[in-house]
Coordinates of N, CA, C and O in Angstrom, one line a residue:
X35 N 11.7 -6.8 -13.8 CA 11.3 -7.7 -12.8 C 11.4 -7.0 -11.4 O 12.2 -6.2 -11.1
X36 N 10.5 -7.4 -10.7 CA 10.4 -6.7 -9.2 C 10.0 -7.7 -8.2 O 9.2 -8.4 -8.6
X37 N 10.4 -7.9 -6.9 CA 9.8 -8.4 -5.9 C 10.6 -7.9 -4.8 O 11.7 -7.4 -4.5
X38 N 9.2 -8.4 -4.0 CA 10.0 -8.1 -2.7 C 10.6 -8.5 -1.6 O 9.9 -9.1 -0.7
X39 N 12.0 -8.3 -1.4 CA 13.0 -8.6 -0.4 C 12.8 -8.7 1.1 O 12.8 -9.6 1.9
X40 N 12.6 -7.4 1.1 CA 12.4 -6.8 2.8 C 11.4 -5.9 2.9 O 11.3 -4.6 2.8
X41 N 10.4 -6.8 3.2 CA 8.9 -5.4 3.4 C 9.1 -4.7 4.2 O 8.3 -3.8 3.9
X42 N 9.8 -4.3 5.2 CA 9.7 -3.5 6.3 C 10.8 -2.2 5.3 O 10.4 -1.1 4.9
X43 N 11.6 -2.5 5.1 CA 12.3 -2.0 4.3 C 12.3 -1.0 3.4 O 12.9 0.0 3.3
X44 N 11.0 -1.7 2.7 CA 10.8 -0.8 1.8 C 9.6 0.0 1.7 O 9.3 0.8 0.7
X45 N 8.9 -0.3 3.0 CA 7.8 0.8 3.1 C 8.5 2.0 3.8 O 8.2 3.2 3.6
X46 N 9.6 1.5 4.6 CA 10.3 2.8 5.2 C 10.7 3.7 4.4 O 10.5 4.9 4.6
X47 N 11.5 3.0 3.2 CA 11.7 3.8 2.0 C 11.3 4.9 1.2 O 11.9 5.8 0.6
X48 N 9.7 4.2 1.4 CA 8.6 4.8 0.5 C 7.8 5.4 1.6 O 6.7 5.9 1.1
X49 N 7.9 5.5 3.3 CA 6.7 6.5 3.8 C 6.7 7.9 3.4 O 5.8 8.6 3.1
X50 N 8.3 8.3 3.2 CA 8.3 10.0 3.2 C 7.3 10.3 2.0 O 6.7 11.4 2.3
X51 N 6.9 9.9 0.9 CA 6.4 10.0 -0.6 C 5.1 9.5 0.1 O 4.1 10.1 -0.3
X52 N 4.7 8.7 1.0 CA 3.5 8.5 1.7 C 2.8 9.4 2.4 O 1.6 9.7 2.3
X53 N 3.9 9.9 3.2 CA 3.4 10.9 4.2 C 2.8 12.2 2.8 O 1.7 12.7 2.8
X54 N 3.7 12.4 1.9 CA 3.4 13.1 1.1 C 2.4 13.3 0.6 O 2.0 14.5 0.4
X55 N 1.8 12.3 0.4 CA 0.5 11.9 -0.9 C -0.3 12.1 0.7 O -1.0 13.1 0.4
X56 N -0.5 11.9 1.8 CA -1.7 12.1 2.6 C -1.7 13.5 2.9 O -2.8 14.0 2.9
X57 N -0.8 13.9 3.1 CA -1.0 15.5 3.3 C -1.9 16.1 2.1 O -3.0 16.8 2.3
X58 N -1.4 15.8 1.0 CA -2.4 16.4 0.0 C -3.5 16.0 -0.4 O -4.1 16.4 -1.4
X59 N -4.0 15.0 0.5 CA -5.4 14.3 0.3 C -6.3 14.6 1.1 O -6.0 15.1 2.2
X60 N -7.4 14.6 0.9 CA -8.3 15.0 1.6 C -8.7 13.8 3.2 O -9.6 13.8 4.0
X61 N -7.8 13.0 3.0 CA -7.4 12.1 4.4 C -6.2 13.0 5.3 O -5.8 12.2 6.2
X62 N -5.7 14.1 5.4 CA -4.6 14.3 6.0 C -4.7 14.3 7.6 O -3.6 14.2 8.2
X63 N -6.1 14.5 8.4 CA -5.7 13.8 9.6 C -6.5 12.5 9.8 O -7.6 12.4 10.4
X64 N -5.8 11.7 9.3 CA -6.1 10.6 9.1 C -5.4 9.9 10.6 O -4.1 9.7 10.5
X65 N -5.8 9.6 11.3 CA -4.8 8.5 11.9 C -5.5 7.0 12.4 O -6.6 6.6 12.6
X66 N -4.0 6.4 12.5 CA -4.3 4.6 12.8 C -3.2 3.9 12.1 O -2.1 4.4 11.9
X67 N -3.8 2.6 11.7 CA -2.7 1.9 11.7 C -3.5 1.1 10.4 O -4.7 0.9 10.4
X68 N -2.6 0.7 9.2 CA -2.6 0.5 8.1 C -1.6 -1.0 8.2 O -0.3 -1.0 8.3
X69 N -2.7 -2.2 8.0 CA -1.7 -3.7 7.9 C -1.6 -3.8 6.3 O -2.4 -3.4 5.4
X70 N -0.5 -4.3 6.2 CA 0.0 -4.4 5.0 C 0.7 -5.7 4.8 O 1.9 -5.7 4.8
X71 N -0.1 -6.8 4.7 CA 0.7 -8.1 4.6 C 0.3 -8.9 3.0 O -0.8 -8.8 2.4
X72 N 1.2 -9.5 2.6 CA 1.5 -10.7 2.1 C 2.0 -11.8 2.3 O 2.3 -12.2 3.5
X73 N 2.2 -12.6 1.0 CA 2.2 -14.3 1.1 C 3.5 -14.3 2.1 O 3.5 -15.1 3.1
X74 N 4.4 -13.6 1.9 CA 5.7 -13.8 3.2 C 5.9 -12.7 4.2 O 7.0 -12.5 4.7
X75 N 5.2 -12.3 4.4 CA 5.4 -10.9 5.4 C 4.4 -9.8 6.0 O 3.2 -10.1 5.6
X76 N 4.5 -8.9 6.6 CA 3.0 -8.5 6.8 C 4.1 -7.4 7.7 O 5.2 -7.8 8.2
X77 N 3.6 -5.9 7.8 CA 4.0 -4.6 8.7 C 2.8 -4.0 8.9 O 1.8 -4.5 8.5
X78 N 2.8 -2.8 9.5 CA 1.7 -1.9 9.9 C 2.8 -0.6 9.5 O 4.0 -0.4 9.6
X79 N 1.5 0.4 9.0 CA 1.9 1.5 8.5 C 0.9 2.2 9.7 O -0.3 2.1 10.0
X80 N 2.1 2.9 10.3 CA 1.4 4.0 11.9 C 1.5 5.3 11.5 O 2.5 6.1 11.3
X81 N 0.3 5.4 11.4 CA 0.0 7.2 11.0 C -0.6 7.6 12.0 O -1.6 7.1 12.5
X82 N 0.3 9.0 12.3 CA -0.6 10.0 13.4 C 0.4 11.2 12.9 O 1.5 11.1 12.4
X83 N -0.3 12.0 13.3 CA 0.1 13.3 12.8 C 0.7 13.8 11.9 O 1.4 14.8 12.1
X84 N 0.4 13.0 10.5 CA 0.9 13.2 9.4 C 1.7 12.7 9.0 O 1.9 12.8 7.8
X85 N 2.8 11.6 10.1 CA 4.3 10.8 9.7 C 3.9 9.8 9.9 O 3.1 9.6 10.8
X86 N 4.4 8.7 8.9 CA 4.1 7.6 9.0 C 5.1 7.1 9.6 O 6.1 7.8 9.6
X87 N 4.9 5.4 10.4 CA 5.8 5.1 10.7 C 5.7 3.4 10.4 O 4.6 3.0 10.2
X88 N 6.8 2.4 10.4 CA 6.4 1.3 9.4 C 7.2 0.2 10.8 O 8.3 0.3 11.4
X89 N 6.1 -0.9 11.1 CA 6.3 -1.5 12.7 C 6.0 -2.4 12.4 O 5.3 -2.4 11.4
X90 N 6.5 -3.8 13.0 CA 5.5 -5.1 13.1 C 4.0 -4.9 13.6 O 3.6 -4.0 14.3
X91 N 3.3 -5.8 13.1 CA 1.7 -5.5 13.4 C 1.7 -6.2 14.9 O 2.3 -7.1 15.4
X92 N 0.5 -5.1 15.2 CA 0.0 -5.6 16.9 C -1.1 -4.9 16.9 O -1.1 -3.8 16.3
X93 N -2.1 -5.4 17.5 CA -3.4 -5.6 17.7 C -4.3 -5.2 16.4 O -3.7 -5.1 15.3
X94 N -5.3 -5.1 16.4 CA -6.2 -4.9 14.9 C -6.1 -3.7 14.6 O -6.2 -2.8 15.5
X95 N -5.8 -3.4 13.1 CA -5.4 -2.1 12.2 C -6.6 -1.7 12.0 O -7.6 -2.5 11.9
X96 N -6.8 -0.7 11.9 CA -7.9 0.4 11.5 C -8.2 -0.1 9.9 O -9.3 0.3 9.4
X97 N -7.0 -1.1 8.8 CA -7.2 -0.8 7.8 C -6.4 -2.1 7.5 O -5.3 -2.1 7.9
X98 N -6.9 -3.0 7.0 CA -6.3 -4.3 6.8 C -6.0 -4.7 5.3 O -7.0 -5.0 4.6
X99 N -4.6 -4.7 4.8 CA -4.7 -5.0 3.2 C -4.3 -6.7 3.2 O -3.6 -6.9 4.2
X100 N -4.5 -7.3 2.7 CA -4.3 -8.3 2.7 C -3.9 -8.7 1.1 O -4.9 -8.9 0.4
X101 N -2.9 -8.9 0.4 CA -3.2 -9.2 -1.1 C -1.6 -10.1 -1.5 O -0.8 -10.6 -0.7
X102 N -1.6 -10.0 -2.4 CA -0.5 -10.9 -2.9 C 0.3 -10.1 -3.2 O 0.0 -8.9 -3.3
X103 N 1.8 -10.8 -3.6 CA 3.2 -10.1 -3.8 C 2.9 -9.4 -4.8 O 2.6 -8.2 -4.4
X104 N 2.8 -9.5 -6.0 CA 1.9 -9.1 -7.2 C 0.9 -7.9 -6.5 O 1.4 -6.9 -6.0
X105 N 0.1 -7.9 -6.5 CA -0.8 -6.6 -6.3 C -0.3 -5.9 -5.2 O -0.8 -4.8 -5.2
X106 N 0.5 -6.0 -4.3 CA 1.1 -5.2 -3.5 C 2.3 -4.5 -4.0 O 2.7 -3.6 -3.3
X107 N 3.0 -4.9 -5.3 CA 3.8 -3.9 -6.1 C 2.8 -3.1 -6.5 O 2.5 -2.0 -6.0
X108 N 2.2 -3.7 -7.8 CA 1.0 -3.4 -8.5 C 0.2 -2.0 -7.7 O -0.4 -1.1 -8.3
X109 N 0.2 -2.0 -6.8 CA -0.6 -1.0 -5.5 C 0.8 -0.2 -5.6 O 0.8 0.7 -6.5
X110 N 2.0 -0.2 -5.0 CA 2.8 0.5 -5.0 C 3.2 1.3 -6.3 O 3.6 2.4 -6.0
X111 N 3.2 1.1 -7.3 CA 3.6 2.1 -8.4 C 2.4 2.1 -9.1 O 2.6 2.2 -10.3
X112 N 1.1 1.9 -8.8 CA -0.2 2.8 -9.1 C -0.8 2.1 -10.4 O -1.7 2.6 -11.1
X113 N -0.2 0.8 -10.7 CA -1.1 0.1 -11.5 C -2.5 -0.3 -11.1 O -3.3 -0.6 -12.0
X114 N -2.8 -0.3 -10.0 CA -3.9 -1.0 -9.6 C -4.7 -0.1 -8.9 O -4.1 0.6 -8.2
X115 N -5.6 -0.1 -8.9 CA -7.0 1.1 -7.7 C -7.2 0.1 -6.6 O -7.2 -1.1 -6.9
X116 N -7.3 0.6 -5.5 CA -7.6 -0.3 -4.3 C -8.8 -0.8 -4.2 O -9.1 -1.2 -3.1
X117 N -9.7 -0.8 -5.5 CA -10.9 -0.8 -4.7 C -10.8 -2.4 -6.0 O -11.4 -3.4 -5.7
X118 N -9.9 -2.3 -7.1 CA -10.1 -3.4 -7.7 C -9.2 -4.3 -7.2 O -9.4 -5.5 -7.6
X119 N -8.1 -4.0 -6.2 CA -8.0 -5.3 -4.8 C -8.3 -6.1 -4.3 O -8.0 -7.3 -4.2
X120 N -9.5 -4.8 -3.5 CA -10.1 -5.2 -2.7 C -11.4 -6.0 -3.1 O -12.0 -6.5 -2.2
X121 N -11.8 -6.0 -4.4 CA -12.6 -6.8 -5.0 C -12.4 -8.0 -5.4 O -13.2 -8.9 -5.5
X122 N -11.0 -8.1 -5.6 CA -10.6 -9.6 -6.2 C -10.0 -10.4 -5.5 O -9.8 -11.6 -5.8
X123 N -9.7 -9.8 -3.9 CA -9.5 -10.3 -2.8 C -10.2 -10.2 -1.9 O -9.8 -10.2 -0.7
X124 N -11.6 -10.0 -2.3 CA -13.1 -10.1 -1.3 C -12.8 -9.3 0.1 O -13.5 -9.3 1.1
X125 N -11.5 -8.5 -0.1 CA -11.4 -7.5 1.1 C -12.4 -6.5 1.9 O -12.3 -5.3 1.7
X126 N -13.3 -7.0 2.7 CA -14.1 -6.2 3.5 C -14.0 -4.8 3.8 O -14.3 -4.3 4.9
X127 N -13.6 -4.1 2.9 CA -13.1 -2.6 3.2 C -14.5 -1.8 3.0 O -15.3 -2.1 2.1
X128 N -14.6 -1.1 3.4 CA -15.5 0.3 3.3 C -15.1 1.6 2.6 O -14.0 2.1 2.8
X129 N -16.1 2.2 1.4 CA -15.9 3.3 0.8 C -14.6 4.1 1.1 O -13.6 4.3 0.4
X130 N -14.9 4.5 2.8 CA -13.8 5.6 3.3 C -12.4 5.0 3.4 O -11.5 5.8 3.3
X131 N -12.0 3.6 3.7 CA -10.9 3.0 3.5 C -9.8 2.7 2.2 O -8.6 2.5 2.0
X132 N -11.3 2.6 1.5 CA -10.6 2.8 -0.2 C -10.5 3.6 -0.4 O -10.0 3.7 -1.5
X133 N -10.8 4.8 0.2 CA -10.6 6.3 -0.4 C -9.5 6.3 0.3 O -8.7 7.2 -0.2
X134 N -9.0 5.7 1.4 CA -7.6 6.1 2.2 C -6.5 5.3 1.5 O -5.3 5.7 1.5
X135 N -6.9 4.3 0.8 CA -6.1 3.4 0.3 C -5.6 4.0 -0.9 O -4.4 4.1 -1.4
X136 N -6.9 4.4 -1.5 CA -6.1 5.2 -3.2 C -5.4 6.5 -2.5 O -4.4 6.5 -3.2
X137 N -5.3 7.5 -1.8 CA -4.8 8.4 -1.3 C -3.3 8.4 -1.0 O -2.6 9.3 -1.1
X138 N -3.1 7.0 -0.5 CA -1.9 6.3 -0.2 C -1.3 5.7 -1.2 O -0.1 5.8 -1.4
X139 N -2.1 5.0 -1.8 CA -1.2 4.4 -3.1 C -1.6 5.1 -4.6 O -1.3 4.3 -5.4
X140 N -2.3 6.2 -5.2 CA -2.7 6.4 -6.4 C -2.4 6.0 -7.2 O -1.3 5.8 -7.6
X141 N -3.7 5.7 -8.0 CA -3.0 5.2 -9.3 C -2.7 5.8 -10.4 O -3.2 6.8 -10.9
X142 N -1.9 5.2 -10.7 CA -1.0 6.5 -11.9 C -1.2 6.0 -13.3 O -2.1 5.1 -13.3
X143 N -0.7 6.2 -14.4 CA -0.1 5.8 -15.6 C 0.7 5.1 -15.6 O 1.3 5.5 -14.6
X144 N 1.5 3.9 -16.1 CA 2.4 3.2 -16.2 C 3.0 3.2 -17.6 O 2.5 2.9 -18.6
X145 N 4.5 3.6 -17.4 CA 5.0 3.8 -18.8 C 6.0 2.2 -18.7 O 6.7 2.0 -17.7
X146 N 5.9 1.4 -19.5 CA 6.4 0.0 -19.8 C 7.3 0.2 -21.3 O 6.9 0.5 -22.4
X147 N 8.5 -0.2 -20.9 CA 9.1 -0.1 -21.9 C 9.0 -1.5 -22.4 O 8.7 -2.4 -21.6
X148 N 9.4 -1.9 -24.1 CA 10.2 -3.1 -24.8 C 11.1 -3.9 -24.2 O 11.6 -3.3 -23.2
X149 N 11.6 -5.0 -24.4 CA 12.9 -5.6 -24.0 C 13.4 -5.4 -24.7 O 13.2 -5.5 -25.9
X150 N 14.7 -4.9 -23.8 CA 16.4 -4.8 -24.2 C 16.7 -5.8 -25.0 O 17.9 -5.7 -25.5
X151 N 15.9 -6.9 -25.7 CA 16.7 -8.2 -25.6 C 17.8 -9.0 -25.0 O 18.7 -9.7 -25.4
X152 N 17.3 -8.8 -23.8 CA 18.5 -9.9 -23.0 C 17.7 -11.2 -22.7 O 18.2 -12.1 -22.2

């Protein structure tokens, strides 16, 4: 089980592995501001010069995610492509933003284990 506590939190957690993944993408001078909200919370991811940095939002983001607690894990450990997000949340994004989005969140493989039986 997963949810989340403290969004600010835990994007801070996870920029360095962010900053990471943009450097090696073909987004690496990418800059602006990346909103990242859900059903309880909402931050801005501030990229410029390669470091991210994780703020309350103010004024309009370059990049607006909008999605549920659920697909904003789901985004974070690479079960989901941003662009099937952004489709099922009628998110107005453009080509180049989903390319910034999978850049930032890739999607990976997911290895799922059985229950413990507890």
């Amino acid at each position: 089980m997963v949810q989340v506590i403290h969004l600010e939190s835990l994007l801070g957690k996870v920029a360095p592995l962010i900053e990471a993944r943009l450097r090696a993408s073909d987004f690496s001078g990418w800059e602006g501001t990346v909103r990242v909200r859900y059903e309880a919370d909402e931050r801005a991811l501030d990229i410029k010069g390669g470091k991210v940095t994780v703020s309350p939002c103010k004024g309009e983001p370059e990049v607006d995610l909008s999605v549920s607690q659920t697909q904003l894990l789901r985004l974070l450990f690479g079960a989901v492509r941003a662009e099937d997000v952004a489709f099922s949340n009628r998110l107005a994004l453009r080509e180049d933003e989903i390319g910034l989005l999978n850049a930032l969140f890739p999607p990976d493989e997911m290895f799922l284990w059985g229950t413990d039986g507890f």
